[in-house]
Coordinates of C-alpha atoms in Angstrom, one line a residue:
X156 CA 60.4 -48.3 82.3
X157 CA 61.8 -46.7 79.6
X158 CA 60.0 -48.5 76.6
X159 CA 56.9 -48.5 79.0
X160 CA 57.0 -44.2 79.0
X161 CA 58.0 -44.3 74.8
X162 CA 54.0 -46.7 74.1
X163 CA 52.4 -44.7 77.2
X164 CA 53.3 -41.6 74.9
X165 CA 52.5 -42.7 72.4
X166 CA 49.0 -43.9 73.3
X167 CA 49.1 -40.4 74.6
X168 CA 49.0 -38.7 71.4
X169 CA 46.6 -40.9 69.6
X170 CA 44.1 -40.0 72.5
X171 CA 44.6 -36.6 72.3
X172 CA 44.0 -36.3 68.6
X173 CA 40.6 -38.4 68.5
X174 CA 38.7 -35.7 70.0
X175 CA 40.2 -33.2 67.9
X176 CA 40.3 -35.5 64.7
X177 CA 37.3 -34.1 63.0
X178 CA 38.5 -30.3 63.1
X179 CA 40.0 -30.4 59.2
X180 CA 36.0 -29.9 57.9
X181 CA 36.2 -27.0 60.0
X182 CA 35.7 -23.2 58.6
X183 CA 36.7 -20.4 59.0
X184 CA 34.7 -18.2 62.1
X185 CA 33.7 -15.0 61.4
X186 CA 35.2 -14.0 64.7
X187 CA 38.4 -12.6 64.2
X188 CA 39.3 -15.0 61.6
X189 CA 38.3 -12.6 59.3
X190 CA 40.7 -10.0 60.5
X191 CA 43.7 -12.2 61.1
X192 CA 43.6 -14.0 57.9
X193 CA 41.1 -13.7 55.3
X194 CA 40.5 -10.2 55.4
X195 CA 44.0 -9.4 55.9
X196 CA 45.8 -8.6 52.4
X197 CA 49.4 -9.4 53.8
X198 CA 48.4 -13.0 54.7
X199 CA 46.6 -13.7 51.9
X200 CA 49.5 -12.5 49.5
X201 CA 51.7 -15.6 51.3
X202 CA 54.9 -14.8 52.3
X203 CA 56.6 -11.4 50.9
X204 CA 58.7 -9.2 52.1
X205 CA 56.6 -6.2 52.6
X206 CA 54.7 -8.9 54.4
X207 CA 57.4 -10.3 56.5
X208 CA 57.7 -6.4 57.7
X209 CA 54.9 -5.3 58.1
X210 CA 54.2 -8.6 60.3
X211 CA 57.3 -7.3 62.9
X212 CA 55.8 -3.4 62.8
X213 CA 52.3 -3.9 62.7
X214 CA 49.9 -3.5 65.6
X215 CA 47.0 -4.8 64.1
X216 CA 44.2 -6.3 66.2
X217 CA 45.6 -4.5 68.8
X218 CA 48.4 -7.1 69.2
X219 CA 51.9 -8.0 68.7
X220 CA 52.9 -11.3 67.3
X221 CA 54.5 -11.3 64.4
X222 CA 55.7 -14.9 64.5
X223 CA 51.7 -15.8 64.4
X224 CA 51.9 -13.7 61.2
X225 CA 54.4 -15.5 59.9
X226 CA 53.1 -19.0 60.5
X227 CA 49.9 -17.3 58.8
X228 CA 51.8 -16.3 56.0
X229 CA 53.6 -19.7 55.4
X230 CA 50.8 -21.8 55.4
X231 CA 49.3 -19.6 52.9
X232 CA 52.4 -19.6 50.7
X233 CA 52.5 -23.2 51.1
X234 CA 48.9 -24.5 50.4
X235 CA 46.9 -21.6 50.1
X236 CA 44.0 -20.1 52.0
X237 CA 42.7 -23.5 53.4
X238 CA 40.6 -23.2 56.6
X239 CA 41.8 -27.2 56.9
X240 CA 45.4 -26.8 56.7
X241 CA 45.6 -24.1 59.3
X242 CA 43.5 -26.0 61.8
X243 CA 45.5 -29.1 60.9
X244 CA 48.6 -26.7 62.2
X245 CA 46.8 -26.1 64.9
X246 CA 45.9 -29.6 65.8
X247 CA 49.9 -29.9 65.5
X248 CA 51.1 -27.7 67.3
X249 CA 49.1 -28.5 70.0
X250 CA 50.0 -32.4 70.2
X251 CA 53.4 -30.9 70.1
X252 CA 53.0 -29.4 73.3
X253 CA 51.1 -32.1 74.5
X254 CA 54.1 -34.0 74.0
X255 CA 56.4 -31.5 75.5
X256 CA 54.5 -31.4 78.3
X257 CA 54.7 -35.0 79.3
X258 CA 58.6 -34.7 78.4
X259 CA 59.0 -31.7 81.0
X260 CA 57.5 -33.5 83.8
X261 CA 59.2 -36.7 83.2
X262 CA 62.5 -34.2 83.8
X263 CA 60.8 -33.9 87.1
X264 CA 59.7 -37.2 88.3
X265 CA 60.7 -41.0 88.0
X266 CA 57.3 -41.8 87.8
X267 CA 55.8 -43.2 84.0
X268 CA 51.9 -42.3 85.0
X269 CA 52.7 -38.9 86.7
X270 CA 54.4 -37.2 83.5
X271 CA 52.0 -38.9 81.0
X272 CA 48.3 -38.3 83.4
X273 CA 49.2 -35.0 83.3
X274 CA 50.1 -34.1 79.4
X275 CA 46.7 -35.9 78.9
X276 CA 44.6 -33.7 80.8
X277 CA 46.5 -31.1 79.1
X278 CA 45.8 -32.7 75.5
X279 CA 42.1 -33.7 76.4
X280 CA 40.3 -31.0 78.5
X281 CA 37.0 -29.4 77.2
X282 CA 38.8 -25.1 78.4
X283 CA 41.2 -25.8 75.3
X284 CA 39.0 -26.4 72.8
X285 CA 39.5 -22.6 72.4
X286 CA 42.8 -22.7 71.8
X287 CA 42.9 -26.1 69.5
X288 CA 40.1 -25.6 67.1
X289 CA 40.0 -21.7 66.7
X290 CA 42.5 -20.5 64.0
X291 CA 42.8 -17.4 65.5
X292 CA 44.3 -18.6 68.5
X293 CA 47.1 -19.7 66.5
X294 CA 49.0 -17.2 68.6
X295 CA 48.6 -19.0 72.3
X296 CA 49.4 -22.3 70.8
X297 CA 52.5 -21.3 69.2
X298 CA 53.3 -19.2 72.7
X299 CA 53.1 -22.3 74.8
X300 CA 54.9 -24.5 72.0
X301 CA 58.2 -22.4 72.5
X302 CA 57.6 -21.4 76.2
X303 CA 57.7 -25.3 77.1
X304 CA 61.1 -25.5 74.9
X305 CA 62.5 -22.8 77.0
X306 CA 61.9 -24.7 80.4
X307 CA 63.4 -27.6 78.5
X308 CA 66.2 -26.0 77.9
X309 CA 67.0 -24.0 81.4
X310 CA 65.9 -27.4 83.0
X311 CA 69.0 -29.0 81.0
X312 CA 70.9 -25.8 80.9
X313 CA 70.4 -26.2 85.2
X314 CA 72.1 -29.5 85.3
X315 CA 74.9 -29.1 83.2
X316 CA 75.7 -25.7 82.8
X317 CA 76.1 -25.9 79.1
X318 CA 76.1 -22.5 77.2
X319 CA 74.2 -23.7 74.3
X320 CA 71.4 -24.6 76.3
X321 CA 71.7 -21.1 78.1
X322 CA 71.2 -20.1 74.5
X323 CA 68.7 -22.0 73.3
X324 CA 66.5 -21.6 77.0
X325 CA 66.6 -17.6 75.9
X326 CA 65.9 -18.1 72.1
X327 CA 62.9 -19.9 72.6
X328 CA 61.5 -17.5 75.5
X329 CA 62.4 -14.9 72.7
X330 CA 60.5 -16.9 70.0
X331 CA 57.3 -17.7 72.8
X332 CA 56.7 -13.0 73.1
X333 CA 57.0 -13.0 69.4
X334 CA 53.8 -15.5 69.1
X335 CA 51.9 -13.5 71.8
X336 CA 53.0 -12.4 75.2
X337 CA 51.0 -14.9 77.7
X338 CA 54.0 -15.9 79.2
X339 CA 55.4 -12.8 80.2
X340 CA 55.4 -14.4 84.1
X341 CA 58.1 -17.2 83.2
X342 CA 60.8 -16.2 84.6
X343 CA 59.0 -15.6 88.0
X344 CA 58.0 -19.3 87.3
X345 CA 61.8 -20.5 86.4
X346 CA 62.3 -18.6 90.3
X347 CA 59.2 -20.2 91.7
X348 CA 60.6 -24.2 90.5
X349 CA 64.4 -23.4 91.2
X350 CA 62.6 -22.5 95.2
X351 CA 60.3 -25.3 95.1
X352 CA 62.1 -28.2 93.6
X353 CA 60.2 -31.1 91.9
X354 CA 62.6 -33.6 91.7
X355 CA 61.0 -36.9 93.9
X356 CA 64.4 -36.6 95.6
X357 CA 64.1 -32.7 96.7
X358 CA 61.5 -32.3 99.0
X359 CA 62.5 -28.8 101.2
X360 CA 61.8 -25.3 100.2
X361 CA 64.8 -23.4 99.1
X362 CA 64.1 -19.9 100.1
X363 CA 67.8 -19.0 100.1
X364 CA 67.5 -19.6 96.6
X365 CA 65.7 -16.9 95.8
X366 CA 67.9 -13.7 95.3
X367 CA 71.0 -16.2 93.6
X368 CA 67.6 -16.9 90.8
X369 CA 66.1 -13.8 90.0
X370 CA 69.7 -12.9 89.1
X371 CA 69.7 -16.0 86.6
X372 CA 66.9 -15.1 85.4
X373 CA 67.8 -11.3 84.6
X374 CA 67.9 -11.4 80.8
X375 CA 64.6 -13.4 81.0
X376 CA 63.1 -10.7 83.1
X377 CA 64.8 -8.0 80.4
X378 CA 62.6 -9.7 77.9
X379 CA 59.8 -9.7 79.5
X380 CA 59.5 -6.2 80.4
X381 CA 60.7 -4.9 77.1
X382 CA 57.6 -7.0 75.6
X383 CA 54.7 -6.0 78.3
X384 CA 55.8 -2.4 77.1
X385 CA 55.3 -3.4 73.5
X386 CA 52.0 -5.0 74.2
X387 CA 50.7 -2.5 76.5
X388 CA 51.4 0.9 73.6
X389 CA 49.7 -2.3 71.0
X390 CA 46.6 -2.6 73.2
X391 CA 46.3 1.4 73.9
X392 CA 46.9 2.1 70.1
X393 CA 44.0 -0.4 69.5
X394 CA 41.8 1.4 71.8
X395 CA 41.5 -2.1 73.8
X396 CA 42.6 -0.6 77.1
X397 CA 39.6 0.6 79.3
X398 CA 40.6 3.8 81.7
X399 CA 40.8 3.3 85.5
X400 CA 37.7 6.3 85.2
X401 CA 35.5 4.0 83.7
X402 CA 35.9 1.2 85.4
X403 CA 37.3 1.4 88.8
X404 CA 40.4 -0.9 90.7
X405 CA 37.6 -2.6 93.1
X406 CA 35.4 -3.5 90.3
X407 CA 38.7 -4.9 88.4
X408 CA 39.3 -7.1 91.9
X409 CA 36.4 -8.1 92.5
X410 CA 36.4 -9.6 88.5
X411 CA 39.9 -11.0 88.9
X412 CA 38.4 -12.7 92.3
X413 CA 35.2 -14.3 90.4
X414 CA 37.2 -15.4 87.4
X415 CA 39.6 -17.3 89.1
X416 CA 36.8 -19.0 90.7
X417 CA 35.4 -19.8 87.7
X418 CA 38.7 -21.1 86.0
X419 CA 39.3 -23.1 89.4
X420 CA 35.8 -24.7 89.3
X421 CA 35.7 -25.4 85.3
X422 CA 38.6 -27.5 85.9
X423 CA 37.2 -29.8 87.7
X424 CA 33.5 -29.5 86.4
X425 CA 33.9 -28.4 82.9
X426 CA 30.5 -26.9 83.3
X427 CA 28.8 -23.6 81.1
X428 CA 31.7 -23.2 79.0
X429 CA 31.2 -20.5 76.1
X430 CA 33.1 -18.7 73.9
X431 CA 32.8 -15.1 75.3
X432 CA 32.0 -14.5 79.0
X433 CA 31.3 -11.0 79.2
X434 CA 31.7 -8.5 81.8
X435 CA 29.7 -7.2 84.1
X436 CA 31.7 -4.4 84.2
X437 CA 30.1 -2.2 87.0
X438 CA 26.7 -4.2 87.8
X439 CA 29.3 -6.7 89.2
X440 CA 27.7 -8.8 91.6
X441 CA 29.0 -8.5 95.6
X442 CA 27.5 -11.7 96.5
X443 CA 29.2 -13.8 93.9
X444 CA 31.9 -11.9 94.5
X445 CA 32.1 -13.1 98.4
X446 CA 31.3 -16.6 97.6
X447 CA 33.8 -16.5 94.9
X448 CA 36.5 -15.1 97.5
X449 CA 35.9 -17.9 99.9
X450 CA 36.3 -20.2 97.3
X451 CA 40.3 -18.9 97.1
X452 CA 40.2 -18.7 100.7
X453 CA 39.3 -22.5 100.9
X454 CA 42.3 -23.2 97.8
X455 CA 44.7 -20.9 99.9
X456 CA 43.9 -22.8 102.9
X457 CA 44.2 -25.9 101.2
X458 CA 47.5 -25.4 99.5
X459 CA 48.4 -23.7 102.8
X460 CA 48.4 -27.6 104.6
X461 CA 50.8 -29.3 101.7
X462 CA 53.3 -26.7 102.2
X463 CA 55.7 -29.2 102.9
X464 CA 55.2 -30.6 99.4
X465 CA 57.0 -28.3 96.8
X466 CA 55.5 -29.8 94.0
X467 CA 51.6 -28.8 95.5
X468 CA 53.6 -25.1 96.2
X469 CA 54.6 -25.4 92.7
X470 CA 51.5 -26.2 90.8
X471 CA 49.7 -23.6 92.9
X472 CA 51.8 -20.5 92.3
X473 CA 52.0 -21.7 88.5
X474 CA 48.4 -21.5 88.2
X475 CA 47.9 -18.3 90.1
X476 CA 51.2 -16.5 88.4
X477 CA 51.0 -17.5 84.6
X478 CA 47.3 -16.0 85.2
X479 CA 48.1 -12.5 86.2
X480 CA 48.8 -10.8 83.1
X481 CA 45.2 -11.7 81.5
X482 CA 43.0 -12.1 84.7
X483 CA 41.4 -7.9 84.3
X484 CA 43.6 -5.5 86.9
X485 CA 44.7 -3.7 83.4
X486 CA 41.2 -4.6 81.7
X487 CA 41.2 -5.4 78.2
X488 CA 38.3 -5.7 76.1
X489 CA 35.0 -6.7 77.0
X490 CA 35.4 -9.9 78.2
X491 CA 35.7 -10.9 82.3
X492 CA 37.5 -14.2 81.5
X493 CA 38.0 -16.9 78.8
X494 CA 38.7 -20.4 78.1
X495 CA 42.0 -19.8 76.0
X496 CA 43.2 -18.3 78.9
X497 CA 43.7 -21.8 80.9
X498 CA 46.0 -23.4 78.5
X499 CA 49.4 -23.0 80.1
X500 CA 47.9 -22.4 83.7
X501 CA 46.4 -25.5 83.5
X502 CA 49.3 -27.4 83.6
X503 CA 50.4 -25.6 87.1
X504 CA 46.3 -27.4 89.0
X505 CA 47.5 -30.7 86.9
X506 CA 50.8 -31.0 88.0
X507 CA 49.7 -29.9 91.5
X508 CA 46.7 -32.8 91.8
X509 CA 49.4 -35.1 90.1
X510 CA 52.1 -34.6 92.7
X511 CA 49.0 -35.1 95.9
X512 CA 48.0 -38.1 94.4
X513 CA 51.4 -39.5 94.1
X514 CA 52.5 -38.8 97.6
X515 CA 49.0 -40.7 98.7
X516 CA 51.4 -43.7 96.9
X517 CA 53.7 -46.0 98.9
X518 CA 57.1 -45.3 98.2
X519 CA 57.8 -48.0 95.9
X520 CA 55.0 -48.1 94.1
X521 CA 55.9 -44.1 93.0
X522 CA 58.6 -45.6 90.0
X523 CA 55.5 -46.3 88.0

């Protein structure tokens, strides 16, 4: 089973990067590119040390990454300002992840098809496009690349208690807010899978759990909230933060509502997918909004009747959770939603639909 999983992954690779294998003739975009890299004096001088400090101190673009910088800065440094190196990286990075993924839920489950079907609906669906083939979004692509090494290493850290993988778990969590802070919710997640285990051999909800994790989780949580402060004073010094007074808290739920509707239904139907959905901002619509609400009813419901099944609980909350921090209660920008968004939520709907389909299996046909 073993060599069977090593050819299944690598198959896996080879059909993620067909889709993607034509993005070295792409250019730059004139949509943000410009600001992050070839505008931007301190990544086109390579890698220096004025750049190397600005990069931690800045908040340019409203953000705060300055590992994204960096990655910026070396690839110019290393084969200068090439719109096909950096979306070479990119195409890198993310078959790295792609690969990481199938590695974490292999961690999780006996089965070969399980781990590998859902790192390729990771690696192949249309939302990351975004993400893969924008240079900009260097930043959620490097985020997810470290975030996934840190549930590697608390996984391992979990069964063996090692202190270098303690280490290494909070280093790369540390490394994932530098690149951009997307996964602010992790350890809530790390919680969530320590309550809803995903071994094939755990199959009760471990509620007692739940005080005993938080307090693992504590320097994780530290982190976090040390970052969300440094990303909100980025975003308000940018001017990207829209007042309460302009647009209200039920126009902000009733967006959040419709949008993860939307991200729901894309999933399955990849349908309308652009690169900027704006919002309505107050000529929201109500009826959308109700037919978008019993949408998540219907998912609630849904999840609500594989309750017994951690790994369904488990995919749910990671989809719903890891979305929080960009689905519009503290609006940023102009935009209602976006594709780049999905990346790492996604992999909480795959593993959900993964886990359904294999507990429609007989027992022993579940190995493969």
């Amino acid at each position: 089973m073993r060599n069977l999983f090593r050819c299944g992954l690598v198959l896996l690779l080879l059909a993620t990067f067909l889709p993607y294998s034509s993005v070295y003739s792409f250019e730059f975009l004139n949509w943000d590119d410009l600001s992050y890299v070839t505008d931007r004096p301190e990544v086109r001088g390579g890698l220096t040390g004025y750049g190397i400090r600005w990069a931690f101190v800045t908040f340019q673009n409203a953000n705060l990454h300055p590992l994204t910088w960096l990655s910026y800065m070396t690839e110019v440094e290393l084969f200068g300002l090439r719109s096909s190196a950096m979306h070479l990286t990119n195409l890198g990075i993310h078959l790295a992840n792609t690969l990481l993924v199938a590695l974490l839920m292999r961690r999780w489950s006996s089965s070969t098809l399980l781990p590998l079907g859902v790192a390729l609906f990771f690696g192949i669906h249309p939302q990351h496009v975004e993400v893969v083939a924008w240079v900009s979004e260097r930043k959620e692509l490097l985020a997810v690349f470290f975030g996934l090494f840190a549930m590697l290493w608390w996984d391992s850290y979990r069964a063996t208690g090692r202190h270098r993988d303690w280490w290494l778990a909070h280093l790369s969590f540390l490394l994932s807010l530098l690149s951009k802070q997307m996964l602010v919710t992790l350890p809530m997640l790390l919680v969530v899978l320590e309550v809803c285990p995903l071994r094939d051999s755990e199959t009760e909800l471990r509620l007692e759990q739940i005080p005993k994790s938080l307090w693992r989780v504590r320097w994780f949580l530290l982190l976090s909230v040390a970052f969300t402060i440094g990303i909100f004073a980025a975003q308000r010094t940018g001017g990207a933060v829209l007042a309460v007074e302009h647009l209200p808290l039920m126009y902000r739920i009733a967006n959040a509502i419709q949008s993860l509707a939307y991200y729901l239904a894309q999933t399955f139907v990849p349908f309308n997918l652009i690169p900027f959905y704006r919002h309505p901002f107050l000529d929201i619509s109500i009826p959308e909004t109700f037919f978008c609400g019993a949408i998540l009813l219907a998912f609630a419901g849904f999840v609500w009747s594989r309750r017994k099944q951690p790994g369904v609980l488990a995919g749910a909350l990671w989809f719903l959770g890891t979305l929080v921090p960009v689905i519009g209660l503290v609006q940023l920008g102009s935009a209602a939603r976006a594709d780049r968004y999905m990346y790492f939520p996604h992999l909480g709907l795959f593993m959900m639909l993964g886990r359904m389909l294999m507990n429609c299996q007989p027992v022993a046909a579940r190995r493969f």
